[in-house]
Every structure is written in C-alpha cells, then in structure tokens.
Amino acid sequence: MFTEKDFEVTLLNPEEVKQFIKKHGEFACVCYNTPIERAEGTGLHCLKSGHLSGSRHLYFVFKLKNIPRFTVDQLVRHEAGVVKNVQSLRYVTKDNFSVYMPPEIEEDLMAKWEHSRAEDYLQITYNKTVRDLAPKVGKERANEIARTFLPIGIATECSFACNLEGLINLANKRLCNRAERPIHVLVKMMVNEVIAVEPRYKEFLVPQCKKLGYCPEMKGCGMYEQKKK
C-alpha cells in the first residue's frame, strides 16, 4: 500500500526552466522589434500581461512515480500544451505492485487490514495468471490478460510535459479544493517544483478562484464567493 507521502515528482529540466522567461522574451521580441538584449524584461512583461503565445515552445518536463492509475487518468485528460507517456501494463509486469490507500482507510484499523488483504489476494491472482499463461501465449499477452485483475489505484509512473499555458490551466483546475485529493496533491507538488526554480511563476500557478476573484464552481468550498448571476 502507498499514500500521498509516497508520491514522487521530479522536474527534469530545472536549468532550462530558469531560462524560460528570457527565452519567452527572445521569441516575443520580434512582435515589436524589441532589441534582443531586452529579452528578459520582454518575457516578464508578456508573462504579467497574459501574452503567452511566445512561451508555447518551452516545456516543463516531469517524471511522476508512485501515483495512482486513476490519478493518471485525470491528468491525461489535459490536452492543450501537454505531452504525456504512461507506463504500459502490457510491457511492464507488475509482480510486486502497491495500491493507493486514502487517508480514511489509513485511519481505520479494520479498513486498513481489509485493504491490505485485498491487495495481497489480487497480487497472488495476478502473478498466478502471468505465470500460468506466459508459456502458452507469451509474456505480453499474459500481462494483457492479468492486468484485468489490477485495481485502478495501482501505483504507476508517467512522463508528463507541458508548456506554461498547459501548466497554468492544470493548476487552475486541479488546485481547486474540490478536486479529488490525489490529483490536487500531485499538481501542488508539480507547481512547487517549478516555483522552487522560478518563483516568478508563483502568482499564476493558482486555483481558478484566486485567478478570477470568485468561485466558478456550481458547488464551492467557501474560500471565495460564487459569481452572482
């Protein structure tokens, strides 16, 4: 079993990210025929004014490990300015997998025991299926069949890259307090990785309500008032 404490998020290109605002400006300087020497200031101006088209070629690249498969399913719904590659359950044999444990389960002794017992049973069933079928149909096909036993909360890995607009949209949607806990935690970790390298992005990587000044959800959390009709 694993929890949010086991999530691993790594920004793979921090040195590049340190140069993103300047590179944003270099790409945008042509618009007003701005001298390239003023690229850093131009990039910062574009960032603050919301002119982000000059940053679309710059990608934040993340390695995500020990995250629930259902969280990856939510993450890959983002399309604009996003590239992703998810660990295959066809080519990777999960002979020692772990299943996500929500805090409500972790805090309940009986529920935690049942969760653990179910995980053990599924592991035994999965391993036996792969072992029995691999000699007959090959390892890949055996994995395909055996993965039908795998729970949606299984730990998996994902390569995820997004440009600034993609990351802002991801933060706006998934940092909402009504977002499911694991995706909220994951995106917060991603945002923190970026801010640690380039703090000037901090004010933009926020939930939608903070960006708008009101709650756009039908059911809010109470942090901001909902928009008056």
mmCIF file with all atom_site columns, C-alpha atoms in Angstrom:
data_model
loop_
_atom_site.group_PDB
_atom_site.id
_atom_site.type_symbol
_atom_site.label_atom_id
_atom_site.label_alt_id
_atom_site.label_comp_id
_atom_site.label_asym_id
_atom_site.label_entity_id
_atom_site.label_seq_id
_atom_site.pdbx_PDB_ins_code
_atom_site.Cartn_x
_atom_site.Cartn_y
_atom_site.Cartn_z
_atom_site.occupancy
_atom_site.B_iso_or_equiv
_atom_site.pdbx_formal_charge
_atom_site.auth_seq_id
_atom_site.auth_comp_id
_atom_site.auth_asym_id
_atom_site.auth_atom_id
_atom_site.pdbx_PDB_model_num
ATOM 1   C CA . MET A 1 1   ? 0.000   0.000   0.000   1.00 0.00 ? 1   MET A CA 1
ATOM 2   C CA . PHE A 1 2   ? 1.075   3.594   -0.532  1.00 0.00 ? 2   PHE A CA 1
ATOM 3   C CA . THR A 1 3   ? -0.180  7.089   0.294   1.00 0.00 ? 3   THR A CA 1
ATOM 4   C CA . GLU A 1 4   ? 0.329   10.655  -0.943  1.00 0.00 ? 4   GLU A CA 1
ATOM 5   C CA . LYS A 1 5   ? 3.540   10.715  1.107   1.00 0.00 ? 5   LYS A CA 1
ATOM 6   C CA . ASP A 1 6   ? 4.993   8.252   -1.400  1.00 0.00 ? 6   ASP A CA 1
ATOM 7   C CA . PHE A 1 7   ? 4.206   10.347  -4.494  1.00 0.00 ? 7   PHE A CA 1
ATOM 8   C CA . GLU A 1 8   ? 7.374   11.304  -6.356  1.00 0.00 ? 8   GLU A CA 1
ATOM 9   C CA . VAL A 1 9   ? 7.530   14.368  -8.612  1.00 0.00 ? 9   VAL A CA 1
ATOM 10  C CA . THR A 1 10  ? 10.745  15.431  -10.320 1.00 0.00 ? 10  THR A CA 1
ATOM 11  C CA . LEU A 1 11  ? 11.208  18.410  -12.623 1.00 0.00 ? 11  LEU A CA 1
ATOM 12  C CA . LEU A 1 12  ? 13.699  17.018  -15.121 1.00 0.00 ? 12  LEU A CA 1
ATOM 13  C CA . ASN A 1 13  ? 14.832  20.270  -16.754 1.00 0.00 ? 13  ASN A CA 1
ATOM 14  C CA . PRO A 1 14  ? 15.292  22.820  -13.951 1.00 0.00 ? 14  PRO A CA 1
ATOM 15  C CA . GLU A 1 15  ? 18.232  24.593  -15.619 1.00 0.00 ? 15  GLU A CA 1
ATOM 16  C CA . GLU A 1 16  ? 16.150  25.135  -18.746 1.00 0.00 ? 16  GLU A CA 1
ATOM 17  C CA . VAL A 1 17  ? 13.218  26.390  -16.681 1.00 0.00 ? 17  VAL A CA 1
ATOM 18  C CA . LYS A 1 18  ? 15.476  29.046  -15.131 1.00 0.00 ? 18  LYS A CA 1
ATOM 19  C CA . GLN A 1 19  ? 15.853  30.490  -18.645 1.00 0.00 ? 19  GLN A CA 1
ATOM 20  C CA . PHE A 1 20  ? 12.202  30.217  -19.711 1.00 0.00 ? 20  PHE A CA 1
ATOM 21  C CA . ILE A 1 21  ? 11.191  33.830  -19.053 1.00 0.00 ? 21  ILE A CA 1
ATOM 22  C CA . LYS A 1 22  ? 14.195  35.097  -21.013 1.00 0.00 ? 22  LYS A CA 1
ATOM 23  C CA . LYS A 1 23  ? 13.529  32.624  -23.846 1.00 0.00 ? 23  LYS A CA 1
ATOM 24  C CA . HIS A 1 24  ? 9.875   33.662  -23.787 1.00 0.00 ? 24  HIS A CA 1
ATOM 25  C CA . GLY A 1 25  ? 11.068  37.209  -24.364 1.00 0.00 ? 25  GLY A CA 1
ATOM 26  C CA . GLU A 1 26  ? 13.521  36.225  -27.089 1.00 0.00 ? 26  GLU A CA 1
ATOM 27  C CA . PHE A 1 27  ? 10.713  34.558  -29.005 1.00 0.00 ? 27  PHE A CA 1
ATOM 28  C CA . ALA A 1 28  ? 8.382   37.526  -28.496 1.00 0.00 ? 28  ALA A CA 1
ATOM 29  C CA . CYS A 1 29  ? 10.846  40.338  -29.250 1.00 0.00 ? 29  CYS A CA 1
ATOM 30  C CA . VAL A 1 30  ? 10.025  40.153  -32.948 1.00 0.00 ? 30  VAL A CA 1
ATOM 31  C CA . CYS A 1 31  ? 6.479   41.378  -32.272 1.00 0.00 ? 31  CYS A CA 1
ATOM 32  C CA . TYR A 1 32  ? 7.566   44.979  -31.546 1.00 0.00 ? 32  TYR A CA 1
ATOM 33  C CA . ASN A 1 33  ? 11.055  44.665  -32.997 1.00 0.00 ? 33  ASN A CA 1
ATOM 34  C CA . THR A 1 34  ? 12.392  44.849  -29.444 1.00 0.00 ? 34  THR A CA 1
ATOM 35  C CA . PRO A 1 35  ? 16.191  44.587  -29.083 1.00 0.00 ? 35  PRO A CA 1
ATOM 36  C CA . ILE A 1 36  ? 17.135  41.062  -28.056 1.00 0.00 ? 36  ILE A CA 1
ATOM 37  C CA . GLU A 1 37  ? 19.143  42.483  -25.169 1.00 0.00 ? 37  GLU A CA 1
ATOM 38  C CA . ARG A 1 38  ? 15.813  43.315  -23.519 1.00 0.00 ? 38  ARG A CA 1
ATOM 39  C CA . ALA A 1 39  ? 14.537  39.743  -23.797 1.00 0.00 ? 39  ALA A CA 1
ATOM 40  C CA . GLU A 1 40  ? 14.291  39.106  -20.041 1.00 0.00 ? 40  GLU A CA 1
ATOM 41  C CA . GLY A 1 41  ? 12.156  42.201  -19.466 1.00 0.00 ? 41  GLY A CA 1
ATOM 42  C CA . THR A 1 42  ? 10.067  41.444  -22.525 1.00 0.00 ? 42  THR A CA 1
ATOM 43  C CA . GLY A 1 43  ? 9.397   37.907  -21.318 1.00 0.00 ? 43  GLY A CA 1
ATOM 44  C CA . LEU A 1 44  ? 8.381   39.145  -17.882 1.00 0.00 ? 44  LEU A CA 1
ATOM 45  C CA . HIS A 1 45  ? 6.095   41.778  -19.408 1.00 0.00 ? 45  HIS A CA 1
ATOM 46  C CA . CYS A 1 46  ? 4.460   39.154  -21.622 1.00 0.00 ? 46  CYS A CA 1
ATOM 47  C CA . LEU A 1 47  ? 4.001   36.871  -18.632 1.00 0.00 ? 47  LEU A CA 1
ATOM 48  C CA . LYS A 1 48  ? 2.340   39.536  -16.483 1.00 0.00 ? 48  LYS A CA 1
ATOM 49  C CA . SER A 1 49  ? 0.115   40.772  -19.318 1.00 0.00 ? 49  SER A CA 1
ATOM 50  C CA . GLY A 1 50  ? -1.050  37.272  -20.235 1.00 0.00 ? 50  GLY A CA 1
ATOM 51  C CA . HIS A 1 51  ? 0.621   37.226  -23.647 1.00 0.00 ? 51  HIS A CA 1
ATOM 52  C CA . LEU A 1 52  ? 1.798   33.619  -23.509 1.00 0.00 ? 52  LEU A CA 1
ATOM 53  C CA . SER A 1 53  ? 1.979   32.620  -27.182 1.00 0.00 ? 53  SER A CA 1
ATOM 54  C CA . GLY A 1 54  ? 5.736   33.227  -27.136 1.00 0.00 ? 54  GLY A CA 1
ATOM 55  C CA . SER A 1 55  ? 6.165   30.544  -24.474 1.00 0.00 ? 55  SER A CA 1
ATOM 56  C CA . ARG A 1 56  ? 4.399   27.673  -26.242 1.00 0.00 ? 56  ARG A CA 1
ATOM 57  C CA . HIS A 1 57  ? 7.653   26.052  -27.364 1.00 0.00 ? 57  HIS A CA 1
ATOM 58  C CA . LEU A 1 58  ? 9.009   25.844  -23.799 1.00 0.00 ? 58  LEU A CA 1
ATOM 59  C CA . TYR A 1 59  ? 8.066   22.678  -21.897 1.00 0.00 ? 59  TYR A CA 1
ATOM 60  C CA . PHE A 1 60  ? 8.304   21.826  -18.211 1.00 0.00 ? 60  PHE A CA 1
ATOM 61  C CA . VAL A 1 61  ? 9.233   18.138  -18.129 1.00 0.00 ? 61  VAL A CA 1
ATOM 62  C CA . PHE A 1 62  ? 8.209   15.997  -15.149 1.00 0.00 ? 62  PHE A CA 1
ATOM 63  C CA . LYS A 1 63  ? 8.830   12.438  -14.049 1.00 0.00 ? 63  LYS A CA 1
ATOM 64  C CA . LEU A 1 64  ? 5.949   11.182  -11.896 1.00 0.00 ? 64  LEU A CA 1
ATOM 65  C CA . LYS A 1 65  ? 6.276   8.000   -9.841  1.00 0.00 ? 65  LYS A CA 1
ATOM 66  C CA . ASN A 1 66  ? 4.180   6.150   -7.262  1.00 0.00 ? 66  ASN A CA 1
ATOM 67  C CA . ILE A 1 67  ? 0.918   7.796   -8.250  1.00 0.00 ? 67  ILE A CA 1
ATOM 68  C CA . PRO A 1 68  ? -2.463  6.035   -8.576  1.00 0.00 ? 68  PRO A CA 1
ATOM 69  C CA . ARG A 1 69  ? -3.520  4.942   -12.024 1.00 0.00 ? 69  ARG A CA 1
ATOM 70  C CA . PHE A 1 70  ? -6.829  6.780   -11.603 1.00 0.00 ? 70  PHE A CA 1
ATOM 71  C CA . THR A 1 71  ? -4.891  9.999   -10.982 1.00 0.00 ? 71  THR A CA 1
ATOM 72  C CA . VAL A 1 72  ? -3.031  9.499   -14.249 1.00 0.00 ? 72  VAL A CA 1
ATOM 73  C CA . ASP A 1 73  ? -6.437  9.020   -15.915 1.00 0.00 ? 73  ASP A CA 1
ATOM 74  C CA . GLN A 1 74  ? -7.373  12.503  -14.686 1.00 0.00 ? 74  GLN A CA 1
ATOM 75  C CA . LEU A 1 75  ? -4.023  14.023  -15.594 1.00 0.00 ? 75  LEU A CA 1
ATOM 76  C CA . VAL A 1 76  ? -4.084  12.829  -19.210 1.00 0.00 ? 76  VAL A CA 1
ATOM 77  C CA . ARG A 1 77  ? -7.447  14.482  -19.807 1.00 0.00 ? 77  ARG A CA 1
ATOM 78  C CA . HIS A 1 78  ? -5.495  17.713  -20.213 1.00 0.00 ? 78  HIS A CA 1
ATOM 79  C CA . GLU A 1 79  ? -4.660  18.185  -23.894 1.00 0.00 ? 79  GLU A CA 1
ATOM 80  C CA . ALA A 1 80  ? -3.699  21.759  -24.811 1.00 0.00 ? 80  ALA A CA 1
ATOM 81  C CA . GLY A 1 81  ? 0.030   22.334  -24.388 1.00 0.00 ? 81  GLY A CA 1
ATOM 82  C CA . VAL A 1 82  ? 0.529   18.889  -22.860 1.00 0.00 ? 82  VAL A CA 1
ATOM 83  C CA . VAL A 1 83  ? 2.548   15.781  -23.791 1.00 0.00 ? 83  VAL A CA 1
ATOM 84  C CA . LYS A 1 84  ? 2.372   12.560  -21.790 1.00 0.00 ? 84  LYS A CA 1
ATOM 85  C CA . ASN A 1 85  ? 3.514   8.953   -21.800 1.00 0.00 ? 85  ASN A CA 1
ATOM 86  C CA . VAL A 1 86  ? 2.128   6.464   -19.289 1.00 0.00 ? 86  VAL A CA 1
ATOM 87  C CA . GLN A 1 87  ? 3.717   3.251   -18.052 1.00 0.00 ? 87  GLN A CA 1
ATOM 88  C CA . SER A 1 88  ? 2.303   0.318   -20.024 1.00 0.00 ? 88  SER A CA 1
ATOM 89  C CA . LEU A 1 89  ? 0.674   -2.560  -18.172 1.00 0.00 ? 89  LEU A CA 1
ATOM 90  C CA . ARG A 1 90  ? 1.256   -4.665  -21.261 1.00 0.00 ? 90  ARG A CA 1
ATOM 91  C CA . TYR A 1 91  ? 5.027   -4.398  -21.388 1.00 0.00 ? 91  TYR A CA 1
ATOM 92  C CA . VAL A 1 92  ? 5.664   -3.931  -17.655 1.00 0.00 ? 92  VAL A CA 1
ATOM 93  C CA . THR A 1 93  ? 4.932   -6.886  -15.390 1.00 0.00 ? 93  THR A CA 1
ATOM 94  C CA . LYS A 1 94  ? 3.562   -5.772  -12.018 1.00 0.00 ? 94  LYS A CA 1
ATOM 95  C CA . ASP A 1 95  ? 4.824   -8.726  -9.986  1.00 0.00 ? 95  ASP A CA 1
ATOM 96  C CA . ASN A 1 96  ? 5.119   -6.612  -6.836  1.00 0.00 ? 96  ASN A CA 1
ATOM 97  C CA . PHE A 1 97  ? 2.555   -3.844  -7.044  1.00 0.00 ? 97  PHE A CA 1
ATOM 98  C CA . SER A 1 98  ? 1.200   -1.437  -4.456  1.00 0.00 ? 98  SER A CA 1
ATOM 99  C CA . VAL A 1 99  ? -2.290  0.063   -4.176  1.00 0.00 ? 99  VAL A CA 1
ATOM 100 C CA . TYR A 1 100 ? -3.141  3.614   -3.103  1.00 0.00 ? 100 TYR A CA 1
ATOM 101 C CA . MET A 1 101 ? -4.551  3.925   0.413   1.00 0.00 ? 101 MET A CA 1
ATOM 102 C CA . PRO A 1 102 ? -6.729  7.001   1.088   1.00 0.00 ? 102 PRO A CA 1
ATOM 103 C CA . PRO A 1 103 ? -6.332  8.673   4.498   1.00 0.00 ? 103 PRO A CA 1
ATOM 104 C CA . GLU A 1 104 ? -9.800  7.492   5.544   1.00 0.00 ? 104 GLU A CA 1
ATOM 105 C CA . ILE A 1 105 ? -8.633  3.885   5.096   1.00 0.00 ? 105 ILE A CA 1
ATOM 106 C CA . GLU A 1 106 ? -5.282  4.523   6.763   1.00 0.00 ? 106 GLU A CA 1
ATOM 107 C CA . GLU A 1 107 ? -7.017  5.900   9.859   1.00 0.00 ? 107 GLU A CA 1
ATOM 108 C CA . ASP A 1 108 ? -9.400  2.931   10.197  1.00 0.00 ? 108 ASP A CA 1
ATOM 109 C CA . LEU A 1 109 ? -7.626  -0.173  11.523  1.00 0.00 ? 109 LEU A CA 1
ATOM 110 C CA . MET A 1 110 ? -10.175 -2.678  10.202  1.00 0.00 ? 110 MET A CA 1
ATOM 111 C CA . ALA A 1 111 ? -10.495 -0.972  6.813   1.00 0.00 ? 111 ALA A CA 1
ATOM 112 C CA . LYS A 1 112 ? -6.707  -0.857  6.519   1.00 0.00 ? 112 LYS A CA 1
ATOM 113 C CA . TRP A 1 113 ? -6.472  -4.583  7.224   1.00 0.00 ? 113 TRP A CA 1
ATOM 114 C CA . GLU A 1 114 ? -9.154  -5.366  4.623   1.00 0.00 ? 114 GLU A CA 1
ATOM 115 C CA . HIS A 1 115 ? -7.414  -3.100  2.117   1.00 0.00 ? 115 HIS A CA 1
ATOM 116 C CA . SER A 1 116 ? -4.153  -4.965  2.691   1.00 0.00 ? 116 SER A CA 1
ATOM 117 C CA . ARG A 1 117 ? -5.797  -8.362  2.415   1.00 0.00 ? 117 ARG A CA 1
ATOM 118 C CA . ALA A 1 118 ? -7.461  -7.435  -0.889  1.00 0.00 ? 118 ALA A CA 1
ATOM 119 C CA . GLU A 1 119 ? -4.143  -6.170  -2.236  1.00 0.00 ? 119 GLU A CA 1
ATOM 120 C CA . ASP A 1 120 ? -2.437  -9.457  -1.311  1.00 0.00 ? 120 ASP A CA 1
ATOM 121 C CA . TYR A 1 121 ? -5.168  -11.532 -2.964  1.00 0.00 ? 121 TYR A CA 1
ATOM 122 C CA . LEU A 1 122 ? -5.050  -9.525  -6.179  1.00 0.00 ? 122 LEU A CA 1
ATOM 123 C CA . GLN A 1 123 ? -1.258  -9.806  -6.266  1.00 0.00 ? 123 GLN A CA 1
ATOM 124 C CA . ILE A 1 124 ? -1.454  -13.595 -5.935  1.00 0.00 ? 124 ILE A CA 1
ATOM 125 C CA . THR A 1 125 ? -4.114  -13.811 -8.652  1.00 0.00 ? 125 THR A CA 1
ATOM 126 C CA . TYR A 1 126 ? -2.166  -11.539 -10.981 1.00 0.00 ? 126 TYR A CA 1
ATOM 127 C CA . ASN A 1 127 ? 1.132   -13.403 -10.507 1.00 0.00 ? 127 ASN A CA 1
ATOM 128 C CA . LYS A 1 128 ? -0.505  -16.793 -10.998 1.00 0.00 ? 128 LYS A CA 1
ATOM 129 C CA . THR A 1 129 ? -2.210  -15.657 -14.196 1.00 0.00 ? 129 THR A CA 1
ATOM 130 C CA . VAL A 1 130 ? 1.039   -14.348 -15.672 1.00 0.00 ? 130 VAL A CA 1
ATOM 131 C CA . ARG A 1 131 ? 2.961   -17.452 -14.617 1.00 0.00 ? 131 ARG A CA 1
ATOM 132 C CA . ASP A 1 132 ? 0.383   -19.895 -15.996 1.00 0.00 ? 132 ASP A CA 1
ATOM 133 C CA . LEU A 1 133 ? -0.330  -18.116 -19.272 1.00 0.00 ? 133 LEU A CA 1
ATOM 134 C CA . ALA A 1 134 ? 3.109   -16.803 -20.279 1.00 0.00 ? 134 ALA A CA 1
ATOM 135 C CA . PRO A 1 135 ? 4.374   -20.230 -21.553 1.00 0.00 ? 135 PRO A CA 1
ATOM 136 C CA . LYS A 1 136 ? 1.216   -20.637 -23.648 1.00 0.00 ? 136 LYS A CA 1
ATOM 137 C CA . VAL A 1 137 ? 0.570   -17.155 -25.078 1.00 0.00 ? 137 VAL A CA 1
ATOM 138 C CA . GLY A 1 138 ? 3.765   -15.179 -24.375 1.00 0.00 ? 138 GLY A CA 1
ATOM 139 C CA . LYS A 1 139 ? 4.578   -12.655 -21.666 1.00 0.00 ? 139 LYS A CA 1
ATOM 140 C CA . GLU A 1 140 ? 2.944   -9.631  -23.307 1.00 0.00 ? 140 GLU A CA 1
ATOM 141 C CA . ARG A 1 141 ? -0.369  -11.391 -23.850 1.00 0.00 ? 141 ARG A CA 1
ATOM 142 C CA . ALA A 1 142 ? -0.220  -12.849 -20.343 1.00 0.00 ? 142 ALA A CA 1
ATOM 143 C CA . ASN A 1 143 ? 0.287   -9.328  -18.973 1.00 0.00 ? 143 ASN A CA 1
ATOM 144 C CA . GLU A 1 144 ? -2.657  -8.080  -21.024 1.00 0.00 ? 144 GLU A CA 1
ATOM 145 C CA . ILE A 1 145 ? -4.909  -10.722 -19.536 1.00 0.00 ? 145 ILE A CA 1
ATOM 146 C CA . ALA A 1 146 ? -3.580  -10.443 -15.984 1.00 0.00 ? 146 ALA A CA 1
ATOM 147 C CA . ARG A 1 147 ? -3.941  -6.661  -15.867 1.00 0.00 ? 147 ARG A CA 1
ATOM 148 C CA . THR A 1 148 ? -7.721  -7.121  -15.763 1.00 0.00 ? 148 THR A CA 1
ATOM 149 C CA . PHE A 1 149 ? -7.176  -8.009  -12.087 1.00 0.00 ? 149 PHE A CA 1
ATOM 150 C CA . LEU A 1 150 ? -5.257  -4.837  -11.308 1.00 0.00 ? 150 LEU A CA 1
ATOM 151 C CA . PRO A 1 151 ? -7.103  -2.211  -9.241  1.00 0.00 ? 151 PRO A CA 1
ATOM 152 C CA . ILE A 1 152 ? -7.422  1.330   -10.564 1.00 0.00 ? 152 ILE A CA 1
ATOM 153 C CA . GLY A 1 153 ? -5.468  2.555   -7.542  1.00 0.00 ? 153 GLY A CA 1
ATOM 154 C CA . ILE A 1 154 ? -2.292  0.668   -8.501  1.00 0.00 ? 154 ILE A CA 1
ATOM 155 C CA . ALA A 1 155 ? 0.932   2.675   -8.317  1.00 0.00 ? 155 ALA A CA 1
ATOM 156 C CA . THR A 1 156 ? 2.229   3.678   -11.712 1.00 0.00 ? 156 THR A CA 1
ATOM 157 C CA . GLU A 1 157 ? 4.589   6.084   -13.459 1.00 0.00 ? 157 GLU A CA 1
ATOM 158 C CA . CYS A 1 158 ? 4.129   8.800   -16.042 1.00 0.00 ? 158 CYS A CA 1
ATOM 159 C CA . SER A 1 159 ? 6.281   11.156  -18.109 1.00 0.00 ? 159 SER A CA 1
ATOM 160 C CA . PHE A 1 160 ? 4.459   14.469  -18.330 1.00 0.00 ? 160 PHE A CA 1
ATOM 161 C CA . ALA A 1 161 ? 5.438   17.678  -20.084 1.00 0.00 ? 161 ALA A CA 1
ATOM 162 C CA . CYS A 1 162 ? 3.513   20.908  -20.503 1.00 0.00 ? 162 CYS A CA 1
ATOM 163 C CA . ASN A 1 163 ? 4.131   24.445  -21.616 1.00 0.00 ? 163 ASN A CA 1
ATOM 164 C CA . LEU A 1 164 ? 3.251   27.439  -19.455 1.00 0.00 ? 164 LEU A CA 1
ATOM 165 C CA . GLU A 1 165 ? -0.345  27.711  -20.642 1.00 0.00 ? 165 GLU A CA 1
ATOM 166 C CA . GLY A 1 166 ? -0.819  24.000  -20.037 1.00 0.00 ? 166 GLY A CA 1
ATOM 167 C CA . LEU A 1 167 ? 0.647   24.236  -16.538 1.00 0.00 ? 167 LEU A CA 1
ATOM 168 C CA . ILE A 1 168 ? -1.446  27.293  -15.641 1.00 0.00 ? 168 ILE A CA 1
ATOM 169 C CA . ASN A 1 169 ? -4.609  25.518  -16.789 1.00 0.00 ? 169 ASN A CA 1
ATOM 170 C CA . LEU A 1 170 ? -3.607  22.402  -14.858 1.00 0.00 ? 170 LEU A CA 1
ATOM 171 C CA . ALA A 1 171 ? -3.094  24.477  -11.702 1.00 0.00 ? 171 ALA A CA 1
ATOM 172 C CA . ASN A 1 172 ? -6.323  26.427  -12.188 1.00 0.00 ? 172 ASN A CA 1
ATOM 173 C CA . LYS A 1 173 ? -8.378  23.244  -12.448 1.00 0.00 ? 173 LYS A CA 1
ATOM 174 C CA . ARG A 1 174 ? -6.632  20.813  -10.109 1.00 0.00 ? 174 ARG A CA 1
ATOM 175 C CA . LEU A 1 175 ? -5.630  23.105  -7.243  1.00 0.00 ? 175 LEU A CA 1
ATOM 176 C CA . CYS A 1 176 ? -9.325  23.683  -6.614  1.00 0.00 ? 176 CYS A CA 1
ATOM 177 C CA . ASN A 1 177 ? -10.232 22.444  -3.136  1.00 0.00 ? 177 ASN A CA 1
ATOM 178 C CA . ARG A 1 178 ? -12.999 20.359  -4.696  1.00 0.00 ? 178 ARG A CA 1
ATOM 179 C CA . ALA A 1 179 ? -10.580 18.470  -6.927  1.00 0.00 ? 179 ALA A CA 1
ATOM 180 C CA . GLU A 1 180 ? -10.017 14.874  -5.880  1.00 0.00 ? 180 GLU A CA 1
ATOM 181 C CA . ARG A 1 181 ? -7.353  14.741  -3.181  1.00 0.00 ? 181 ARG A CA 1
ATOM 182 C CA . PRO A 1 182 ? -4.612  12.759  -5.034  1.00 0.00 ? 182 PRO A CA 1
ATOM 183 C CA . ILE A 1 183 ? -4.707  14.923  -8.190  1.00 0.00 ? 183 ILE A CA 1
ATOM 184 C CA . HIS A 1 184 ? -4.720  18.060  -6.006  1.00 0.00 ? 184 HIS A CA 1
ATOM 185 C CA . VAL A 1 185 ? -1.676  16.809  -4.078  1.00 0.00 ? 185 VAL A CA 1
ATOM 186 C CA . LEU A 1 186 ? 0.124   15.757  -7.258  1.00 0.00 ? 186 LEU A CA 1
ATOM 187 C CA . VAL A 1 187 ? -0.374  19.067  -9.077  1.00 0.00 ? 187 VAL A CA 1
ATOM 188 C CA . LYS A 1 188 ? 0.615   21.008  -5.961  1.00 0.00 ? 188 LYS A CA 1
ATOM 189 C CA . MET A 1 189 ? 3.876   19.057  -5.913  1.00 0.00 ? 189 MET A CA 1
ATOM 190 C CA . MET A 1 190 ? 4.451   19.817  -9.602  1.00 0.00 ? 190 MET A CA 1
ATOM 191 C CA . VAL A 1 191 ? 3.771   23.513  -9.066  1.00 0.00 ? 191 VAL A CA 1
ATOM 192 C CA . ASN A 1 192 ? 6.121   23.601  -6.091  1.00 0.00 ? 192 ASN A CA 1
ATOM 193 C CA . GLU A 1 193 ? 8.888   22.042  -8.182  1.00 0.00 ? 193 GLU A CA 1
ATOM 194 C CA . VAL A 1 194 ? 8.537   24.834  -10.745 1.00 0.00 ? 194 VAL A CA 1
ATOM 195 C CA . ILE A 1 195 ? 8.256   27.662  -8.199  1.00 0.00 ? 195 ILE A CA 1
ATOM 196 C CA . ALA A 1 196 ? 11.386  26.452  -6.421  1.00 0.00 ? 196 ALA A CA 1
ATOM 197 C CA . VAL A 1 197 ? 13.296  27.008  -9.668  1.00 0.00 ? 197 VAL A CA 1
ATOM 198 C CA . GLU A 1 198 ? 11.484  30.112  -10.959 1.00 0.00 ? 198 GLU A CA 1
ATOM 199 C CA . PRO A 1 199 ? 9.497   31.929  -8.213  1.00 0.00 ? 199 PRO A CA 1
ATOM 200 C CA . ARG A 1 200 ? 8.109   34.489  -10.671 1.00 0.00 ? 200 ARG A CA 1
ATOM 201 C CA . TYR A 1 201 ? 5.617   31.891  -11.888 1.00 0.00 ? 201 TYR A CA 1
ATOM 202 C CA . LYS A 1 202 ? 4.041   31.556  -8.428  1.00 0.00 ? 202 LYS A CA 1
ATOM 203 C CA . GLU A 1 203 ? 1.248   34.127  -8.834  1.00 0.00 ? 203 GLU A CA 1
ATOM 204 C CA . PHE A 1 204 ? -0.002  32.378  -11.993 1.00 0.00 ? 204 PHE A CA 1
ATOM 205 C CA . LEU A 1 205 ? 0.004   28.788  -10.745 1.00 0.00 ? 205 LEU A CA 1
ATOM 206 C CA . VAL A 1 206 ? -3.072  29.118  -8.558  1.00 0.00 ? 206 VAL A CA 1
ATOM 207 C CA . PRO A 1 207 ? -6.617  27.735  -8.372  1.00 0.00 ? 207 PRO A CA 1
ATOM 208 C CA . GLN A 1 208 ? -9.189  29.264  -10.705 1.00 0.00 ? 208 GLN A CA 1
ATOM 209 C CA . CYS A 1 209 ? -10.983 31.108  -7.906  1.00 0.00 ? 209 CYS A CA 1
ATOM 210 C CA . LYS A 1 210 ? -7.850  33.011  -6.908  1.00 0.00 ? 210 LYS A CA 1
ATOM 211 C CA . LYS A 1 211 ? -7.242  33.919  -10.533 1.00 0.00 ? 211 LYS A CA 1
ATOM 212 C CA . LEU A 1 212 ? -10.814 35.118  -11.100 1.00 0.00 ? 212 LEU A CA 1
ATOM 213 C CA . GLY A 1 213 ? -11.575 36.547  -7.673  1.00 0.00 ? 213 GLY A CA 1
ATOM 214 C CA . TYR A 1 214 ? -14.714 34.427  -7.365  1.00 0.00 ? 214 TYR A CA 1
ATOM 215 C CA . CYS A 1 215 ? -15.690 30.741  -7.361  1.00 0.00 ? 215 CYS A CA 1
ATOM 216 C CA . PRO A 1 216 ? -16.757 29.463  -10.808 1.00 0.00 ? 216 PRO A CA 1
ATOM 217 C CA . GLU A 1 217 ? -17.963 26.083  -9.483  1.00 0.00 ? 217 GLU A CA 1
ATOM 218 C CA . MET A 1 218 ? -21.605 25.124  -9.007  1.00 0.00 ? 218 MET A CA 1
ATOM 219 C CA . LYS A 1 219 ? -20.686 23.943  -5.505  1.00 0.00 ? 219 LYS A CA 1
ATOM 220 C CA . GLY A 1 220 ? -17.900 25.926  -3.923  1.00 0.00 ? 220 GLY A CA 1
ATOM 221 C CA . CYS A 1 221 ? -15.665 25.211  -0.944  1.00 0.00 ? 221 CYS A CA 1
ATOM 222 C CA . GLY A 1 222 ? -16.330 28.599  0.644   1.00 0.00 ? 222 GLY A CA 1
ATOM 223 C CA . MET A 1 223 ? -12.888 30.107  0.093   1.00 0.00 ? 223 MET A CA 1
ATOM 224 C CA . TYR A 1 224 ? -14.337 32.560  -2.465  1.00 0.00 ? 224 TYR A CA 1
ATOM 225 C CA . GLU A 1 225 ? -17.908 33.664  -3.034  1.00 0.00 ? 225 GLU A CA 1
ATOM 226 C CA . GLN A 1 226 ? -19.614 32.254  -6.104  1.00 0.00 ? 226 GLN A CA 1
ATOM 227 C CA . LYS A 1 227 ? -20.241 34.552  -9.027  1.00 0.00 ? 227 LYS A CA 1
ATOM 228 C CA . LYS A 1 228 ? -23.509 36.432  -8.669  1.00 0.00 ? 228 LYS A CA 1
ATOM 229 C CA . LYS A 1 229 ? -25.853 35.925  -11.598 1.00 0.00 ? 229 LYS A CA 1
#
